[in-house]
Amino acid sequence: MSSNLSGTAPDSRTNRAPATVVPPPVEPKWMAVMSLALGVFGLLTAEYLPASLLTPIAEDLGVSEALVGQAVTVTAGAAVVSGLLTASLTRRIDRRVVLLGFTVLMIVSNSLVALAPNMFVLLAMRILLGVALGGFWSMAAATAMRLVPAPLIPRAVSIIFSGIAVATIVAVPLGSYLGDLAGWRSVFWAATALGVVTLVLQLFALPRMTPQNAARLKTLWSVLIHPSFAIGIVGMLLVHVGHYALFTYIRPALETMVDVDTSTLAALLFAFGVANLVGTLAAGWLLQLSLRLTLALMPLLIGIAALGLALLPANQGMSATLVVVWGLAFGGVSVAWSNWATLTVPDKAESAGGIVVVGVQSGIAAGAGVGGATFGLGGVVAVFWIFGVVLIASALFITLSVKNPGRHG
């Protein structure tokens, strides 16, 4: 074991020296961490933009809004494939170069979408964005391990993933506003400019990072059959299915169960987004106290909030509090599970990150699907109490079954 970690002994089976395991830095590279957060923000903002620009894009390109909506679907599909394959396909390349390459793909995608003469070109460029998104996301937590000392990894990951929360808050409303003001193509040019700024910052901030423990396709299988990892992935899927079954129907839930008007609804959704950002940043501190506590506490709070919205008498003040609790709790979910994955199999962190990307995307799809079926059968109240119970049960499952990896917890 020790000879493998040293990186000095040759591998007799392959006649090739194994990848060197580089120890974490003594001093944190916070500017590099911030450059990754900006990259996540830019990628997620670009992913969400078509949702706010469906009508003007459809009118300009002469297609249906339903077809434009597929721009989000193809991005997510490409992200799943990229998340799984990035570690193995780029196993010999400096990780700095790989990350910069994904940022370049984002720039190319956004600029060519802005110039797209037809829907075929637009969808092709959205696939390119998905490749960048899935690959960048799968490497994020593993890269954090290379940029900061071990005790600061949870904080670094929370900062990187705060880009998701910020994109969730600003992408749709800002995209819609700018689209009305200057046209949908101008919005994608603005996203291109954001990508250029991100690339410049990353060029200056990211250090060289030689590949470690080069991954192959079979590495994905070895990660999946790791007993602790396999059990944890079940818990992660339960949490994401439960959350997205609820979140898909947050608007009709607030409109019917709480009876809010349009302006109040917008305020509550904005409050949810802000709380989500705060929860993402706070998760870094909570993770340093206990990883398993964080993993279990997040779905427990979301489940309680969902049951409260479904079963308590309608009250806007109470409902606003529950929505904020929900947003705070979900803000920590991606951070916690990404930390858990990399700490469970630290020697295969990038492959683990790719599996997490696939798990999250699968949870989104499954949650929306089963939530929709439940909504059709029993209405929005049934969705909220059933999946509130599912989330509380997932918290119990995590508490009893998911182990604390490494030193955290």
PDB file of N, CA and C in Angstrom, residues 124-221:
ATOM      1  N   ALA A 124     -27.095  21.720 -31.011  1.00  0.00           N
ATOM      2  CA  ALA A 124     -25.738  21.177 -31.047  1.00  0.00           C
ATOM      3  C   ALA A 124     -24.834  21.910 -30.072  1.00  0.00           C
ATOM      4  N   MET A 125     -24.968  23.219 -30.004  1.00  0.00           N
ATOM      5  CA  MET A 125     -24.140  24.001 -29.092  1.00  0.00           C
ATOM      6  C   MET A 125     -24.556  23.787 -27.631  1.00  0.00           C
ATOM      7  N   ARG A 126     -25.825  23.475 -27.413  1.00  0.00           N
ATOM      8  CA  ARG A 126     -26.263  23.162 -26.052  1.00  0.00           C
ATOM      9  C   ARG A 126     -25.700  21.816 -25.598  1.00  0.00           C
ATOM     10  N   ILE A 127     -25.514  20.888 -26.527  1.00  0.00           N
ATOM     11  CA  ILE A 127     -24.837  19.632 -26.189  1.00  0.00           C
ATOM     12  C   ILE A 127     -23.407  19.927 -25.755  1.00  0.00           C
ATOM     13  N   LEU A 128     -22.737  20.837 -26.469  1.00  0.00           N
ATOM     14  CA  LEU A 128     -21.384  21.244 -26.104  1.00  0.00           C
ATOM     15  C   LEU A 128     -21.352  21.822 -24.689  1.00  0.00           C
ATOM     16  N   LEU A 129     -22.346  22.630 -24.348  1.00  0.00           N
ATOM     17  CA  LEU A 129     -22.430  23.169 -22.993  1.00  0.00           C
ATOM     18  C   LEU A 129     -22.592  22.050 -21.974  1.00  0.00           C
ATOM     19  N   GLY A 130     -23.404  21.044 -22.304  1.00  0.00           N
ATOM     20  CA  GLY A 130     -23.586  19.923 -21.392  1.00  0.00           C
ATOM     21  C   GLY A 130     -22.291  19.174 -21.130  1.00  0.00           C
ATOM     22  N   VAL A 131     -21.470  19.009 -22.157  1.00  0.00           N
ATOM     23  CA  VAL A 131     -20.164  18.375 -21.988  1.00  0.00           C
ATOM     24  C   VAL A 131     -19.326  19.160 -20.977  1.00  0.00           C
ATOM     25  N   ALA A 132     -19.312  20.485 -21.138  1.00  0.00           N
ATOM     26  CA  ALA A 132     -18.554  21.329 -20.215  1.00  0.00           C
ATOM     27  C   ALA A 132     -19.129  21.271 -18.806  1.00  0.00           C
ATOM     28  N   LEU A 133     -20.446  21.332 -18.704  1.00  0.00           N
ATOM     29  CA  LEU A 133     -21.108  21.354 -17.401  1.00  0.00           C
ATOM     30  C   LEU A 133     -20.856  20.068 -16.621  1.00  0.00           C
ATOM     31  N   GLY A 134     -21.098  18.924 -17.255  1.00  0.00           N
ATOM     32  CA  GLY A 134     -20.916  17.650 -16.573  1.00  0.00           C
ATOM     33  C   GLY A 134     -19.475  17.405 -16.173  1.00  0.00           C
ATOM     34  N   GLY A 135     -18.558  17.719 -17.077  1.00  0.00           N
ATOM     35  CA  GLY A 135     -17.151  17.505 -16.770  1.00  0.00           C
ATOM     36  C   GLY A 135     -16.655  18.411 -15.664  1.00  0.00           C
ATOM     37  N   PHE A 136     -17.002  19.685 -15.746  1.00  0.00           N
ATOM     38  CA  PHE A 136     -16.552  20.654 -14.738  1.00  0.00           C
ATOM     39  C   PHE A 136     -17.107  20.294 -13.365  1.00  0.00           C
ATOM     40  N   TRP A 137     -18.401  19.975 -13.321  1.00  0.00           N
ATOM     41  CA  TRP A 137     -19.049  19.643 -12.053  1.00  0.00           C
ATOM     42  C   TRP A 137     -18.442  18.380 -11.443  1.00  0.00           C
ATOM     43  N   SER A 138     -18.180  17.366 -12.270  1.00  0.00           N
ATOM     44  CA  SER A 138     -17.636  16.109 -11.745  1.00  0.00           C
ATOM     45  C   SER A 138     -16.250  16.297 -11.135  1.00  0.00           C
ATOM     46  N   MET A 139     -15.503  17.284 -11.631  1.00  0.00           N
ATOM     47  CA  MET A 139     -14.135  17.506 -11.144  1.00  0.00           C
ATOM     48  C   MET A 139     -14.058  18.505  -9.996  1.00  0.00           C
ATOM     49  N   ALA A 140     -15.144  19.210  -9.706  1.00  0.00           N
ATOM     50  CA  ALA A 140     -15.075  20.341  -8.787  1.00  0.00           C
ATOM     51  C   ALA A 140     -14.584  19.956  -7.400  1.00  0.00           C
ATOM     52  N   ALA A 141     -15.226  18.959  -6.775  1.00  0.00           N
ATOM     53  CA  ALA A 141     -14.842  18.593  -5.414  1.00  0.00           C
ATOM     54  C   ALA A 141     -13.449  17.975  -5.382  1.00  0.00           C
ATOM     55  N   ALA A 142     -13.122  17.160  -6.395  1.00  0.00           N
ATOM     56  CA  ALA A 142     -11.792  16.563  -6.450  1.00  0.00           C
ATOM     57  C   ALA A 142     -10.717  17.637  -6.606  1.00  0.00           C
ATOM     58  N   THR A 143     -11.017  18.679  -7.371  1.00  0.00           N
ATOM     59  CA  THR A 143     -10.057  19.778  -7.531  1.00  0.00           C
ATOM     60  C   THR A 143      -9.890  20.549  -6.236  1.00  0.00           C
ATOM     61  N   ALA A 144     -10.969  20.727  -5.481  1.00  0.00           N
ATOM     62  CA  ALA A 144     -10.865  21.418  -4.188  1.00  0.00           C
ATOM     63  C   ALA A 144      -9.861  20.726  -3.281  1.00  0.00           C
ATOM     64  N   MET A 145      -9.776  19.388  -3.376  1.00  0.00           N
ATOM     65  CA  MET A 145      -8.821  18.633  -2.563  1.00  0.00           C
ATOM     66  C   MET A 145      -7.380  18.975  -2.923  1.00  0.00           C
ATOM     67  N   ARG A 146      -7.161  19.511  -4.125  1.00  0.00           N
ATOM     68  CA  ARG A 146      -5.819  19.875  -4.579  1.00  0.00           C
ATOM     69  C   ARG A 146      -5.478  21.331  -4.281  1.00  0.00           C
ATOM     70  N   LEU A 147      -6.468  22.111  -3.846  1.00  0.00           N
ATOM     71  CA  LEU A 147      -6.269  23.555  -3.706  1.00  0.00           C
ATOM     72  C   LEU A 147      -6.188  24.042  -2.263  1.00  0.00           C
ATOM     73  N   VAL A 148      -6.713  23.268  -1.323  1.00  0.00           N
ATOM     74  CA  VAL A 148      -6.721  23.715   0.075  1.00  0.00           C
ATOM     75  C   VAL A 148      -6.299  22.565   0.981  1.00  0.00           C
ATOM     76  N   PRO A 149      -5.792  22.869   2.184  1.00  0.00           N
ATOM     77  CA  PRO A 149      -5.491  21.810   3.156  1.00  0.00           C
ATOM     78  C   PRO A 149      -6.741  21.010   3.500  1.00  0.00           C
ATOM     79  N   ALA A 150      -6.557  19.759   3.923  1.00  0.00           N
ATOM     80  CA  ALA A 150      -7.681  18.846   4.161  1.00  0.00           C
ATOM     81  C   ALA A 150      -8.773  19.418   5.068  1.00  0.00           C
ATOM     82  N   PRO A 151      -8.441  20.085   6.185  1.00  0.00           N
ATOM     83  CA  PRO A 151      -9.528  20.594   7.042  1.00  0.00           C
ATOM     84  C   PRO A 151     -10.398  21.657   6.378  1.00  0.00           C
ATOM     85  N   LEU A 152      -9.904  22.285   5.309  1.00  0.00           N
ATOM     86  CA  LEU A 152     -10.645  23.362   4.653  1.00  0.00           C
ATOM     87  C   LEU A 152     -11.417  22.896   3.425  1.00  0.00           C
ATOM     88  N   ILE A 153     -11.349  21.593   3.103  1.00  0.00           N
ATOM     89  CA  ILE A 153     -12.026  21.094   1.906  1.00  0.00           C
ATOM     90  C   ILE A 153     -13.538  21.348   1.945  1.00  0.00           C
ATOM     91  N   PRO A 154     -14.238  21.067   3.061  1.00  0.00           N
ATOM     92  CA  PRO A 154     -15.684  21.346   3.061  1.00  0.00           C
ATOM     93  C   PRO A 154     -16.015  22.807   2.767  1.00  0.00           C
ATOM     94  N   ARG A 155     -15.224  23.723   3.328  1.00  0.00           N
ATOM     95  CA  ARG A 155     -15.468  25.143   3.079  1.00  0.00           C
ATOM     96  C   ARG A 155     -15.222  25.486   1.608  1.00  0.00           C
ATOM     97  N   ALA A 156     -14.154  24.929   1.046  1.00  0.00           N
ATOM     98  CA  ALA A 156     -13.840  25.205  -0.356  1.00  0.00           C
ATOM     99  C   ALA A 156     -14.944  24.681  -1.275  1.00  0.00           C
ATOM    100  N   VAL A 157     -15.428  23.467  -0.999  1.00  0.00           N
ATOM    101  CA  VAL A 157     -16.494  22.900  -1.831  1.00  0.00           C
ATOM    102  C   VAL A 157     -17.767  23.728  -1.709  1.00  0.00           C
ATOM    103  N   SER A 158     -18.069  24.216  -0.498  1.00  0.00           N
ATOM    104  CA  SER A 158     -19.272  25.033  -0.322  1.00  0.00           C
ATOM    105  C   SER A 158     -19.166  26.333  -1.116  1.00  0.00           C
ATOM    106  N   ILE A 159     -17.969  26.921  -1.185  1.00  0.00           N
ATOM    107  CA  ILE A 159     -17.782  28.145  -1.974  1.00  0.00           C
ATOM    108  C   ILE A 159     -17.963  27.849  -3.460  1.00  0.00           C
ATOM    109  N   ILE A 160     -17.372  26.743  -3.932  1.00  0.00           N
ATOM    110  CA  ILE A 160     -17.492  26.389  -5.345  1.00  0.00           C
ATOM    111  C   ILE A 160     -18.956  26.172  -5.720  1.00  0.00           C
ATOM    112  N   PHE A 161     -19.685  25.439  -4.885  1.00  0.00           N
ATOM    113  CA  PHE A 161     -21.071  25.126  -5.213  1.00  0.00           C
ATOM    114  C   PHE A 161     -22.028  26.276  -4.916  1.00  0.00           C
ATOM    115  N   SER A 162     -21.531  27.319  -4.285  1.00  0.00           N
ATOM    116  CA  SER A 162     -22.383  28.506  -4.132  1.00  0.00           C
ATOM    117  C   SER A 162     -22.722  29.093  -5.501  1.00  0.00           C
ATOM    118  N   GLY A 163     -21.886  28.798  -6.507  1.00  0.00           N
ATOM    119  CA  GLY A 163     -22.184  29.244  -7.865  1.00  0.00           C
ATOM    120  C   GLY A 163     -23.502  28.695  -8.376  1.00  0.00           C
ATOM    121  N   ILE A 164     -23.874  27.472  -7.938  1.00  0.00           N
ATOM    122  CA  ILE A 164     -25.162  26.891  -8.331  1.00  0.00           C
ATOM    123  C   ILE A 164     -26.299  27.717  -7.747  1.00  0.00           C
ATOM    124  N   ALA A 165     -26.182  28.043  -6.454  1.00  0.00           N
ATOM    125  CA  ALA A 165     -27.251  28.784  -5.788  1.00  0.00           C
ATOM    126  C   ALA A 165     -27.423  30.177  -6.382  1.00  0.00           C
ATOM    127  N   VAL A 166     -26.312  30.852  -6.665  1.00  0.00           N
ATOM    128  CA  VAL A 166     -26.406  32.199  -7.238  1.00  0.00           C
ATOM    129  C   VAL A 166     -27.051  32.130  -8.621  1.00  0.00           C
ATOM    130  N   ALA A 167     -26.658  31.121  -9.420  1.00  0.00           N
ATOM    131  CA  ALA A 167     -27.259  30.967 -10.754  1.00  0.00           C
ATOM    132  C   ALA A 167     -28.755  30.712 -10.647  1.00  0.00           C
ATOM    133  N   THR A 168     -29.158  29.925  -9.653  1.00  0.00           N
ATOM    134  CA  THR A 168     -30.574  29.634  -9.458  1.00  0.00           C
ATOM    135  C   THR A 168     -31.367  30.914  -9.177  1.00  0.00           C
ATOM    136  N   ILE A 169     -30.748  31.820  -8.424  1.00  0.00           N
ATOM    137  CA  ILE A 169     -31.430  33.067  -8.055  1.00  0.00           C
ATOM    138  C   ILE A 169     -31.542  34.018  -9.244  1.00  0.00           C
ATOM    139  N   VAL A 170     -30.433  34.193  -9.995  1.00  0.00           N
ATOM    140  CA  VAL A 170     -30.382  35.301 -10.948  1.00  0.00           C
ATOM    141  C   VAL A 170     -30.638  34.910 -12.400  1.00  0.00           C
ATOM    142  N   ALA A 171     -30.385  33.635 -12.769  1.00  0.00           N
ATOM    143  CA  ALA A 171     -30.369  33.296 -14.196  1.00  0.00           C
ATOM    144  C   ALA A 171     -31.718  33.536 -14.871  1.00  0.00           C
ATOM    145  N   VAL A 172     -32.794  32.988 -14.326  1.00  0.00           N
ATOM    146  CA  VAL A 172     -34.089  33.091 -14.994  1.00  0.00           C
ATOM    147  C   VAL A 172     -34.633  34.517 -14.973  1.00  0.00           C
ATOM    148  N   PRO A 173     -34.707  35.177 -13.798  1.00  0.00           N
ATOM    149  CA  PRO A 173     -35.245  36.547 -13.831  1.00  0.00           C
ATOM    150  C   PRO A 173     -34.353  37.517 -14.608  1.00  0.00           C
ATOM    151  N   LEU A 174     -33.029  37.403 -14.457  1.00  0.00           N
ATOM    152  CA  LEU A 174     -32.145  38.317 -15.168  1.00  0.00           C
ATOM    153  C   LEU A 174     -32.165  38.033 -16.666  1.00  0.00           C
ATOM    154  N   GLY A 175     -32.193  36.747 -17.032  1.00  0.00           N
ATOM    155  CA  GLY A 175     -32.265  36.401 -18.446  1.00  0.00           C
ATOM    156  C   GLY A 175     -33.534  36.919 -19.084  1.00  0.00           C
ATOM    157  N   SER A 176     -34.653  36.789 -18.375  1.00  0.00           N
ATOM    158  CA  SER A 176     -35.926  37.281 -18.899  1.00  0.00           C
ATOM    159  C   SER A 176     -35.900  38.800 -19.053  1.00  0.00           C
ATOM    160  N   TYR A 177     -35.346  39.499 -18.059  1.00  0.00           N
ATOM    161  CA  TYR A 177     -35.301  40.959 -18.108  1.00  0.00           C
ATOM    162  C   TYR A 177     -34.414  41.446 -19.254  1.00  0.00           C
ATOM    163  N   LEU A 178     -33.208  40.877 -19.360  1.00  0.00           N
ATOM    164  CA  LEU A 178     -32.294  41.307 -20.416  1.00  0.00           C
ATOM    165  C   LEU A 178     -32.829  40.921 -21.794  1.00  0.00           C
ATOM    166  N   GLY A 179     -33.520  39.771 -21.869  1.00  0.00           N
ATOM    167  CA  GLY A 179     -34.090  39.363 -23.142  1.00  0.00           C
ATOM    168  C   GLY A 179     -35.139  40.341 -23.633  1.00  0.00           C
ATOM    169  N   ASP A 180     -35.994  40.813 -22.710  1.00  0.00           N
ATOM    170  CA  ASP A 180     -36.999  41.806 -23.085  1.00  0.00           C
ATOM    171  C   ASP A 180     -36.354  43.132 -23.459  1.00  0.00           C
ATOM    172  N   LEU A 181     -35.236  43.446 -22.801  1.00  0.00           N
ATOM    173  CA  LEU A 181     -34.575  44.740 -23.001  1.00  0.00           C
ATOM    174  C   LEU A 181     -33.771  44.790 -24.299  1.00  0.00           C
ATOM    175  N   ALA A 182     -33.015  43.717 -24.575  1.00  0.00           N
ATOM    176  CA  ALA A 182     -32.068  43.774 -25.693  1.00  0.00           C
ATOM    177  C   ALA A 182     -32.141  42.591 -26.641  1.00  0.00           C
ATOM    178  N   GLY A 183     -33.043  41.649 -26.423  1.00  0.00           N
ATOM    179  CA  GLY A 183     -33.144  40.492 -27.298  1.00  0.00           C
ATOM    180  C   GLY A 183     -32.427  39.276 -26.734  1.00  0.00           C
ATOM    181  N   TRP A 184     -32.918  38.086 -27.077  1.00  0.00           N
ATOM    182  CA  TRP A 184     -32.371  36.863 -26.474  1.00  0.00           C
ATOM    183  C   TRP A 184     -30.919  36.616 -26.872  1.00  0.00           C
ATOM    184  N   ARG A 185     -30.530  37.022 -28.081  1.00  0.00           N
ATOM    185  CA  ARG A 185     -29.138  36.803 -28.498  1.00  0.00           C
ATOM    186  C   ARG A 185     -28.169  37.620 -27.640  1.00  0.00           C
ATOM    187  N   SER A 186     -28.592  38.815 -27.245  1.00  0.00           N
ATOM    188  CA  SER A 186     -27.740  39.644 -26.385  1.00  0.00           C
ATOM    189  C   SER A 186     -27.497  38.978 -25.034  1.00  0.00           C
ATOM    190  N   VAL A 187     -28.491  38.228 -24.552  1.00  0.00           N
ATOM    191  CA  VAL A 187     -28.330  37.520 -23.277  1.00  0.00           C
ATOM    192  C   VAL A 187     -27.217  36.483 -23.391  1.00  0.00           C
ATOM    193  N   PHE A 188     -27.177  35.780 -24.499  1.00  0.00           N
ATOM    194  CA  PHE A 188     -26.121  34.775 -24.667  1.00  0.00           C
ATOM    195  C   PHE A 188     -24.757  35.421 -24.931  1.00  0.00           C
ATOM    196  N   TRP A 189     -24.752  36.613 -25.533  1.00  0.00           N
ATOM    197  CA  TRP A 189     -23.475  37.332 -25.643  1.00  0.00           C
ATOM    198  C   TRP A 189     -22.982  37.748 -24.260  1.00  0.00           C
ATOM    199  N   ALA A 190     -23.908  38.135 -23.379  1.00  0.00           N
ATOM    200  CA  ALA A 190     -23.527  38.471 -22.005  1.00  0.00           C
ATOM    201  C   ALA A 190     -22.967  37.241 -21.295  1.00  0.00           C
ATOM    202  N   ALA A 191     -23.578  36.074 -21.527  1.00  0.00           N
ATOM    203  CA  ALA A 191     -23.068  34.835 -20.941  1.00  0.00           C
ATOM    204  C   ALA A 191     -21.687  34.497 -21.500  1.00  0.00           C
ATOM    205  N   THR A 192     -21.469  34.822 -22.779  1.00  0.00           N
ATOM    206  CA  THR A 192     -20.146  34.627 -23.375  1.00  0.00           C
ATOM    207  C   THR A 192     -19.106  35.513 -22.692  1.00  0.00           C
ATOM    208  N   ALA A 193     -19.466  36.762 -22.440  1.00  0.00           N
ATOM    209  CA  ALA A 193     -18.545  37.686 -21.760  1.00  0.00           C
ATOM    210  C   ALA A 193     -18.210  37.179 -20.368  1.00  0.00           C
ATOM    211  N   LEU A 194     -19.215  36.652 -19.658  1.00  0.00           N
ATOM    212  CA  LEU A 194     -18.964  36.076 -18.338  1.00  0.00           C
ATOM    213  C   LEU A 194     -17.980  34.922 -18.435  1.00  0.00           C
ATOM    214  N   GLY A 195     -18.112  34.115 -19.484  1.00  0.00           N
ATOM    215  CA  GLY A 195     -17.180  33.020 -19.688  1.00  0.00           C
ATOM    216  C   GLY A 195     -15.761  33.494 -19.930  1.00  0.00           C
ATOM    217  N   VAL A 196     -15.605  34.572 -20.681  1.00  0.00           N
ATOM    218  CA  VAL A 196     -14.262  35.124 -20.938  1.00  0.00           C
ATOM    219  C   VAL A 196     -13.627  35.616 -19.636  1.00  0.00           C
ATOM    220  N   VAL A 197     -14.410  36.323 -18.822  1.00  0.00           N
ATOM    221  CA  VAL A 197     -13.903  36.783 -17.517  1.00  0.00           C
ATOM    222  C   VAL A 197     -13.471  35.584 -16.671  1.00  0.00           C
ATOM    223  N   THR A 198     -14.284  34.537 -16.680  1.00  0.00           N
ATOM    224  CA  THR A 198     -13.960  33.321 -15.926  1.00  0.00           C
ATOM    225  C   THR A 198     -12.661  32.702 -16.412  1.00  0.00           C
ATOM    226  N   LEU A 199     -12.498  32.629 -17.721  1.00  0.00           N
ATOM    227  CA  LEU A 199     -11.292  32.034 -18.288  1.00  0.00           C
ATOM    228  C   LEU A 199     -10.050  32.812 -17.885  1.00  0.00           C
ATOM    229  N   VAL A 200     -10.112  34.131 -17.952  1.00  0.00           N
ATOM    230  CA  VAL A 200      -8.955  34.956 -17.571  1.00  0.00           C
ATOM    231  C   VAL A 200      -8.596  34.726 -16.106  1.00  0.00           C
ATOM    232  N   LEU A 201      -9.613  34.718 -15.225  1.00  0.00           N
ATOM    233  CA  LEU A 201      -9.341  34.491 -13.806  1.00  0.00           C
ATOM    234  C   LEU A 201      -8.726  33.116 -13.575  1.00  0.00           C
ATOM    235  N   GLN A 202      -9.256  32.100 -14.253  1.00  0.00           N
ATOM    236  CA  GLN A 202      -8.720  30.754 -14.078  1.00  0.00           C
ATOM    237  C   GLN A 202      -7.298  30.627 -14.617  1.00  0.00           C
ATOM    238  N   LEU A 203      -7.010  31.328 -15.704  1.00  0.00           N
ATOM    239  CA  LEU A 203      -5.644  31.293 -16.254  1.00  0.00           C
ATOM    240  C   LEU A 203      -4.620  31.790 -15.238  1.00  0.00           C
ATOM    241  N   PHE A 204      -4.997  32.818 -14.490  1.00  0.00           N
ATOM    242  CA  PHE A 204      -4.089  33.383 -13.498  1.00  0.00           C
ATOM    243  C   PHE A 204      -4.111  32.615 -12.169  1.00  0.00           C
ATOM    244  N   ALA A 205      -5.266  32.034 -11.806  1.00  0.00           N
ATOM    245  CA  ALA A 205      -5.434  31.506 -10.449  1.00  0.00           C
ATOM    246  C   ALA A 205      -5.178  30.011 -10.319  1.00  0.00           C
ATOM    247  N   LEU A 206      -5.514  29.228 -11.342  1.00  0.00           N
ATOM    248  CA  LEU A 206      -5.402  27.778 -11.204  1.00  0.00           C
ATOM    249  C   LEU A 206      -3.948  27.333 -11.357  1.00  0.00           C
ATOM    250  N   PRO A 207      -3.455  26.542 -10.429  1.00  0.00           N
ATOM    251  CA  PRO A 207      -2.092  26.000 -10.565  1.00  0.00           C
ATOM    252  C   PRO A 207      -2.092  24.777 -11.466  1.00  0.00           C
ATOM    253  N   ARG A 208      -0.932  24.354 -11.864  1.00  0.00           N
ATOM    254  CA  ARG A 208      -0.820  23.085 -12.578  1.00  0.00           C
ATOM    255  C   ARG A 208      -1.190  21.962 -11.622  1.00  0.00           C
ATOM    256  N   MET A 209      -1.926  20.978 -12.126  1.00  0.00           N
ATOM    257  CA  MET A 209      -2.340  19.838 -11.302  1.00  0.00           C
ATOM    258  C   MET A 209      -2.174  18.562 -12.111  1.00  0.00           C
ATOM    259  N   THR A 210      -1.064  17.869 -11.883  1.00  0.00           N
ATOM    260  CA  THR A 210      -0.805  16.643 -12.630  1.00  0.00           C
ATOM    261  C   THR A 210      -1.846  15.587 -12.260  1.00  0.00           C
ATOM    262  N   PRO A 211      -2.200  14.702 -13.207  1.00  0.00           N
ATOM    263  CA  PRO A 211      -3.205  13.672 -12.904  1.00  0.00           C
ATOM    264  C   PRO A 211      -2.746  12.773 -11.770  1.00  0.00           C
ATOM    265  N   GLN A 212      -3.707  12.334 -10.950  1.00  0.00           N
ATOM    266  CA  GLN A 212      -3.436  11.404  -9.866  1.00  0.00           C
ATOM    267  C   GLN A 212      -4.287  10.159 -10.049  1.00  0.00           C
ATOM    268  N   ASN A 213      -3.675   8.960  -9.782  1.00  0.00           N
ATOM    269  CA  ASN A 213      -4.441   7.708  -9.845  1.00  0.00           C
ATOM    270  C   ASN A 213      -5.338   7.676 -11.077  1.00  0.00           C
ATOM    271  N   ALA A 214      -4.706   7.725 -12.233  1.00  0.00           N
ATOM    272  CA  ALA A 214      -5.420   7.861 -13.504  1.00  0.00           C
ATOM    273  C   ALA A 214      -6.602   6.906 -13.595  1.00  0.00           C
ATOM    274  N   ALA A 215      -7.779   7.471 -13.869  1.00  0.00           N
ATOM    275  CA  ALA A 215      -9.021   6.705 -13.896  1.00  0.00           C
ATOM    276  C   ALA A 215      -9.224   6.056 -15.260  1.00  0.00           C
ATOM    277  N   ARG A 216      -9.890   4.901 -15.239  1.00  0.00           N
ATOM    278  CA  ARG A 216     -10.329   4.242 -16.459  1.00  0.00           C
ATOM    279  C   ARG A 216     -11.824   3.956 -16.311  1.00  0.00           C
ATOM    280  N   LEU A 217     -12.436   3.467 -17.366  1.00  0.00           N
ATOM    281  CA  LEU A 217     -13.869   3.188 -17.288  1.00  0.00           C
ATOM    282  C   LEU A 217     -14.171   2.181 -16.183  1.00  0.00           C
ATOM    283  N   LYS A 218     -13.273   1.203 -15.991  1.00  0.00           N
ATOM    284  CA  LYS A 218     -13.524   0.204 -14.946  1.00  0.00           C
ATOM    285  C   LYS A 218     -13.432   0.814 -13.552  1.00  0.00           C
ATOM    286  N   THR A 219     -12.804   1.995 -13.441  1.00  0.00           N
ATOM    287  CA  THR A 219     -12.744   2.669 -12.144  1.00  0.00           C
ATOM    288  C   THR A 219     -14.142   3.025 -11.663  1.00  0.00           C
ATOM    289  N   LEU A 220     -15.035   3.394 -12.590  1.00  0.00           N
ATOM    290  CA  LEU A 220     -16.409   3.712 -12.213  1.00  0.00           C
ATOM    291  C   LEU A 220     -17.067   2.525 -11.523  1.00  0.00           C
ATOM    292  N   TRP A 221     -16.831   1.329 -12.061  1.00  0.00           N
ATOM    293  CA  TRP A 221     -17.420   0.136 -11.460  1.00  0.00           C
ATOM    294  C   TRP A 221     -16.830  -0.140 -10.075  1.00  0.00           C
TER     295      TRP A 221
END
